[in-house]
Amino acid sequence: KPDWSKLAEVKVWSEAATQIFYSLGIGFGGLMSMSSYNKFHNQIYRDALLISITNCCTSVFAGFVIFSIMGFMAHEMGVEVKDVVQSGAGMAFIAYPKAATMMPISPLWSVLFFIMLLTLGLDSQFAMFETVLTSIVDEFPTLRTKKPVLMGFLAIAMFLIGLPMCFEGGIYIFTLFDWYSAGFSIMMIGMVECIVISWGYGWRNFSYDIKSMLGFRPGPWWYLMWWFVSPALLLFIGIFSMIYYVPAYYGSYQFPTWADGIGWG
């Protein structure tokens, strides 16, 4: 039975905003890095609407899939959905594999599920890798001729950074990274981007730039979103996220103060 009172909790809206940032890649730099390879007159207006609508439809569909599996597990275990598993890595690596073993032809679903996780991880890594690579090459153009060497260096560096997460206590490092790297911080990055473009550079200048690419200026709805609504909503969510801030934890383990300090740093 749905608990509609949850919609009044700031944490729910904060998690929803974080999910949108994740699924659309907002604030991570991947969109700008990939779009830099487009032609100057590429139909970014069409692409932005198409991707946003497709993403939202996919998220709704994924919600049905996720909660149908969670409901199935709750029914089999005789507990409520909220007691099946907590959000985070446990859902992907504990709850779903367990659910796959309860289904008919369980080996097939298990293989398909982990293939999906592998392709999802590779896709995300490609975007993040290209973002770092593009930013370095744009900052230091002399490295363009040594791009293969730079790619190899970055790949090894990222491998070494991620390697400790595969150790026995790696889940705690992963949790600390996940807790502080893509929640409050990414929303603040998005808010600053809106303010810098709309208030600093100027929404009129930005609209003229879009007109030079597409041949027309966006409607007033977009100006309102860029200039006021989006920054205000992100600021509102950010403030209440800080008010109801909870230090990082994994299961019953509470991270020490110095670990939270590293996370904020």
Short mmCIF file of C-alpha atoms in Angstrom, two decimals:
data_model
loop_
_atom_site.label_atom_id
_atom_site.label_comp_id
_atom_site.label_asym_id
_atom_site.label_seq_id
_atom_site.Cartn_x
_atom_site.Cartn_y
_atom_site.Cartn_z
CA LYS A 1 0.00 0.00 0.00
CA PRO A 2 1.49 3.38 -1.01
CA ASP A 3 2.55 5.70 1.81
CA TRP A 4 1.71 9.12 0.35
CA SER A 5 3.05 10.89 3.44
CA LYS A 6 6.57 10.15 2.14
CA LEU A 7 6.04 12.86 -0.50
CA ALA A 8 6.17 15.44 2.28
CA GLU A 9 9.71 14.38 3.24
CA VAL A 10 12.60 16.41 1.83
CA LYS A 11 14.81 13.31 1.65
CA VAL A 12 12.49 11.77 -0.95
CA TRP A 13 12.76 14.82 -3.22
CA SER A 14 16.51 14.99 -2.66
CA GLU A 15 16.89 11.34 -3.69
CA ALA A 16 14.65 11.95 -6.72
CA ALA A 17 16.73 14.95 -7.80
CA THR A 18 19.93 12.94 -7.38
CA GLN A 19 18.47 10.14 -9.50
CA ILE A 20 17.59 12.59 -12.29
CA PHE A 21 21.11 13.99 -12.21
CA TYR A 22 22.47 10.45 -12.40
CA SER A 23 20.23 9.22 -15.22
CA LEU A 24 20.59 12.34 -17.39
CA GLY A 25 24.26 12.89 -16.56
CA ILE A 26 23.68 16.49 -15.45
CA GLY A 27 26.60 18.17 -13.68
CA PHE A 28 29.08 15.38 -14.35
CA GLY A 29 30.50 16.98 -17.51
CA GLY A 30 29.72 14.02 -19.75
CA LEU A 31 26.98 15.83 -21.67
CA MET A 32 29.25 18.74 -22.55
CA SER A 33 32.16 16.47 -23.41
CA MET A 34 30.11 14.30 -25.74
CA SER A 35 28.20 17.22 -27.27
CA SER A 36 31.48 18.95 -28.11
CA TYR A 37 31.82 16.43 -30.94
CA ASN A 38 28.51 17.55 -32.51
CA LYS A 39 28.32 19.75 -35.56
CA PHE A 40 27.72 23.44 -34.87
CA HIS A 41 24.14 23.37 -36.24
CA ASN A 42 23.15 20.10 -34.59
CA GLN A 43 19.51 20.08 -33.38
CA ILE A 44 20.27 20.28 -29.66
CA TYR A 45 16.72 21.47 -28.92
CA ARG A 46 15.26 18.28 -30.35
CA ASP A 47 17.91 16.11 -28.72
CA ALA A 48 17.38 17.67 -25.28
CA LEU A 49 13.62 17.10 -25.38
CA LEU A 50 13.91 13.60 -26.82
CA ILE A 51 16.50 12.46 -24.28
CA SER A 52 14.62 13.97 -21.33
CA ILE A 53 11.29 12.40 -22.32
CA THR A 54 12.90 9.02 -23.06
CA ASN A 55 14.75 9.10 -19.76
CA CYS A 56 11.61 9.85 -17.76
CA CYS A 57 9.64 7.11 -19.52
CA THR A 58 12.47 4.64 -18.94
CA SER A 59 12.62 5.62 -15.25
CA VAL A 60 8.89 5.03 -14.81
CA PHE A 61 9.20 1.64 -16.51
CA ALA A 62 12.21 0.77 -14.35
CA GLY A 63 10.20 1.72 -11.27
CA PHE A 64 7.54 -0.83 -12.16
CA VAL A 65 10.22 -3.47 -12.70
CA ILE A 66 12.07 -2.70 -9.46
CA PHE A 67 9.05 -2.62 -7.20
CA SER A 68 7.48 -5.69 -8.78
CA ILE A 69 10.64 -7.60 -7.88
CA MET A 70 10.76 -6.05 -4.41
CA GLY A 71 7.08 -6.87 -3.90
CA PHE A 72 7.69 -10.45 -5.01
CA MET A 73 10.55 -10.83 -2.54
CA ALA A 74 8.52 -9.24 0.26
CA HIS A 75 5.68 -11.69 -0.43
CA GLU A 76 8.04 -14.67 -0.44
CA MET A 77 9.77 -13.55 2.76
CA GLY A 78 6.55 -12.51 4.52
CA VAL A 79 7.72 -8.95 5.26
CA GLU A 80 6.94 -5.44 4.03
CA VAL A 81 8.72 -4.01 0.99
CA LYS A 82 10.66 -1.50 3.10
CA ASP A 83 12.16 -4.39 5.09
CA VAL A 84 13.47 -6.36 2.11
CA VAL A 85 16.69 -4.43 1.58
CA GLN A 86 18.06 -0.92 1.99
CA SER A 87 18.91 1.23 -1.02
CA GLY A 88 22.42 1.30 -2.40
CA ALA A 89 24.77 -1.47 -3.43
CA GLY A 90 22.77 -4.03 -1.48
CA MET A 91 19.85 -3.71 -3.88
CA ALA A 92 21.94 -4.45 -6.97
CA PHE A 93 24.30 -7.07 -5.56
CA ILE A 94 22.18 -8.76 -2.88
CA ALA A 95 18.44 -8.28 -3.43
CA TYR A 96 18.29 -8.68 -7.21
CA PRO A 97 20.56 -11.77 -7.42
CA LYS A 98 18.48 -13.35 -4.67
CA ALA A 99 15.28 -12.51 -6.55
CA ALA A 100 16.73 -14.03 -9.73
CA THR A 101 17.27 -17.35 -7.95
CA MET A 102 13.55 -17.45 -7.05
CA MET A 103 12.40 -17.06 -10.67
CA PRO A 104 11.81 -19.82 -13.23
CA ILE A 105 14.92 -20.48 -15.35
CA SER A 106 16.95 -18.64 -12.70
CA PRO A 107 20.38 -19.11 -14.41
CA LEU A 108 19.12 -17.24 -17.48
CA TRP A 109 17.85 -14.27 -15.49
CA SER A 110 21.03 -14.20 -13.39
CA VAL A 111 23.26 -14.09 -16.47
CA LEU A 112 21.13 -11.40 -18.14
CA PHE A 113 21.08 -9.31 -14.97
CA PHE A 114 24.85 -9.29 -14.53
CA ILE A 115 25.40 -8.64 -18.25
CA MET A 116 23.16 -5.61 -17.81
CA LEU A 117 25.22 -4.44 -14.81
CA LEU A 118 28.43 -4.91 -16.79
CA THR A 119 27.22 -2.93 -19.81
CA LEU A 120 25.77 -0.23 -17.56
CA GLY A 121 29.06 0.13 -15.74
CA LEU A 122 31.07 0.24 -18.97
CA ASP A 123 28.74 2.85 -20.45
CA SER A 124 29.04 5.07 -17.37
CA GLN A 125 32.81 4.61 -17.29
CA PHE A 126 33.17 5.58 -20.97
CA ALA A 127 31.35 8.86 -20.32
CA MET A 128 33.37 9.69 -17.18
CA PHE A 129 36.64 8.73 -18.84
CA GLU A 130 35.90 10.89 -21.87
CA THR A 131 35.00 13.81 -19.60
CA VAL A 132 38.34 13.71 -17.78
CA LEU A 133 40.26 13.15 -21.01
CA THR A 134 38.53 16.00 -22.87
CA SER A 135 39.01 18.46 -20.00
CA ILE A 136 42.75 17.73 -19.83
CA VAL A 137 43.26 17.92 -23.59
CA ASP A 138 41.27 21.18 -23.83
CA GLU A 139 43.32 22.71 -21.01
CA PHE A 140 46.64 21.52 -22.44
CA PRO A 141 46.29 21.40 -26.27
CA THR A 142 49.89 20.21 -26.68
CA LEU A 143 48.78 16.83 -25.32
CA ARG A 144 46.53 16.18 -28.32
CA THR A 145 49.43 14.58 -30.19
CA LYS A 146 50.04 12.28 -27.19
CA LYS A 147 46.41 11.35 -26.64
CA PRO A 148 46.93 7.53 -26.72
CA VAL A 149 49.61 7.80 -24.02
CA LEU A 150 47.36 10.06 -21.94
CA MET A 151 44.47 7.61 -22.30
CA GLY A 152 46.67 4.77 -21.07
CA PHE A 153 47.86 6.83 -18.10
CA LEU A 154 44.29 7.79 -17.14
CA ALA A 155 43.09 4.20 -17.47
CA ILE A 156 45.82 2.95 -15.14
CA ALA A 157 45.20 5.79 -12.68
CA MET A 158 41.46 5.11 -12.53
CA PHE A 159 42.13 1.39 -12.16
CA LEU A 160 44.39 2.02 -9.17
CA ILE A 161 41.86 4.40 -7.60
CA GLY A 162 39.08 1.83 -7.92
CA LEU A 163 41.16 -1.19 -6.92
CA PRO A 164 40.85 -0.68 -3.12
CA MET A 165 37.08 -0.99 -3.49
CA CYS A 166 37.60 -4.65 -4.47
CA PHE A 167 39.36 -5.47 -1.19
CA GLU A 168 37.69 -6.90 1.90
CA GLY A 169 36.79 -3.48 3.28
CA GLY A 170 36.16 -2.00 -0.14
CA ILE A 171 32.42 -1.65 0.41
CA TYR A 172 33.12 1.01 3.05
CA ILE A 173 35.31 3.00 0.63
CA PHE A 174 32.64 2.62 -2.04
CA THR A 175 29.93 3.79 0.36
CA LEU A 176 31.97 6.86 1.32
CA PHE A 177 32.56 7.74 -2.34
CA ASP A 178 28.91 7.21 -3.22
CA TRP A 179 27.62 9.12 -0.17
CA TYR A 180 29.53 12.35 -0.81
CA SER A 181 30.46 12.46 -4.51
CA ALA A 182 27.10 12.45 -6.25
CA GLY A 183 24.42 13.70 -3.90
CA PHE A 184 24.46 17.18 -2.42
CA SER A 185 27.61 18.17 -4.33
CA ILE A 186 26.26 17.36 -7.79
CA MET A 187 23.07 19.34 -7.15
CA MET A 188 25.12 22.35 -6.07
CA ILE A 189 27.19 22.05 -9.24
CA GLY A 190 23.98 22.09 -11.29
CA MET A 191 22.71 25.14 -9.41
CA VAL A 192 25.98 27.02 -9.94
CA GLU A 193 25.91 26.18 -13.65
CA CYS A 194 22.41 27.66 -13.95
CA ILE A 195 23.41 30.81 -12.06
CA VAL A 196 26.67 31.33 -13.97
CA ILE A 197 25.01 30.92 -17.39
CA SER A 198 21.74 32.75 -16.69
CA TRP A 199 22.94 35.49 -14.34
CA GLY A 200 26.66 35.74 -15.08
CA TYR A 201 26.90 35.19 -18.81
CA GLY A 202 23.30 36.32 -19.25
CA TRP A 203 20.29 34.37 -20.47
CA ARG A 204 19.88 36.78 -23.39
CA ASN A 205 23.43 36.10 -24.61
CA PHE A 206 22.84 32.39 -24.11
CA SER A 207 19.61 32.51 -26.14
CA TYR A 208 21.41 34.39 -28.96
CA ASP A 209 24.05 31.66 -29.00
CA ILE A 210 21.33 29.04 -29.37
CA LYS A 211 19.74 31.08 -32.16
CA SER A 212 23.05 31.17 -34.04
CA MET A 213 23.09 27.37 -33.93
CA LEU A 214 19.41 26.53 -34.47
CA GLY A 215 18.04 29.60 -36.24
CA PHE A 216 15.51 30.42 -33.49
CA ARG A 217 15.51 31.46 -29.85
CA PRO A 218 13.98 29.27 -27.11
CA GLY A 219 10.62 30.32 -25.69
CA PRO A 220 10.12 32.29 -22.45
CA TRP A 221 9.45 29.07 -20.53
CA TRP A 222 13.12 28.12 -20.89
CA TYR A 223 14.31 31.52 -19.70
CA LEU A 224 12.17 31.20 -16.56
CA MET A 225 13.55 27.72 -15.87
CA TRP A 226 17.20 28.78 -16.37
CA TRP A 227 16.96 32.09 -14.55
CA PHE A 228 14.83 31.27 -11.52
CA VAL A 229 12.93 27.97 -11.17
CA SER A 230 15.79 25.46 -11.54
CA PRO A 231 18.31 27.31 -9.32
CA ALA A 232 15.61 28.00 -6.69
CA LEU A 233 14.48 24.37 -6.54
CA LEU A 234 18.04 23.08 -6.31
CA LEU A 235 18.87 25.63 -3.60
CA PHE A 236 15.74 24.66 -1.68
CA ILE A 237 16.57 20.93 -1.86
CA GLY A 238 20.21 21.64 -1.00
CA ILE A 239 19.36 23.69 2.10
CA PHE A 240 16.94 21.11 3.47
CA SER A 241 19.37 18.30 2.63
CA MET A 242 21.90 20.04 4.88
CA ILE A 243 19.31 20.57 7.62
CA TYR A 244 18.41 16.87 7.62
CA TYR A 245 21.96 15.73 6.87
CA VAL A 246 22.88 12.25 8.12
CA PRO A 247 26.56 11.19 8.30
CA ALA A 248 27.62 8.24 6.17
CA TYR A 249 26.85 4.74 7.39
CA TYR A 250 26.80 1.21 6.03
CA GLY A 251 24.31 -1.11 7.67
CA SER A 252 24.88 -0.73 11.41
CA TYR A 253 28.37 0.72 10.96
CA GLN A 254 28.64 4.48 11.48
CA PHE A 255 31.61 6.11 9.77
CA PRO A 256 33.95 8.03 12.12
CA THR A 257 34.15 11.82 11.99
CA TRP A 258 37.48 11.83 10.17
CA ALA A 259 35.99 9.64 7.40
CA ASP A 260 33.10 12.09 6.96
CA GLY A 261 35.69 14.88 6.80
CA ILE A 262 37.45 13.07 3.95
CA GLY A 263 34.10 12.68 2.22
CA TRP A 264 33.35 16.39 2.42
CA GLY A 265 36.89 17.19 1.30
#
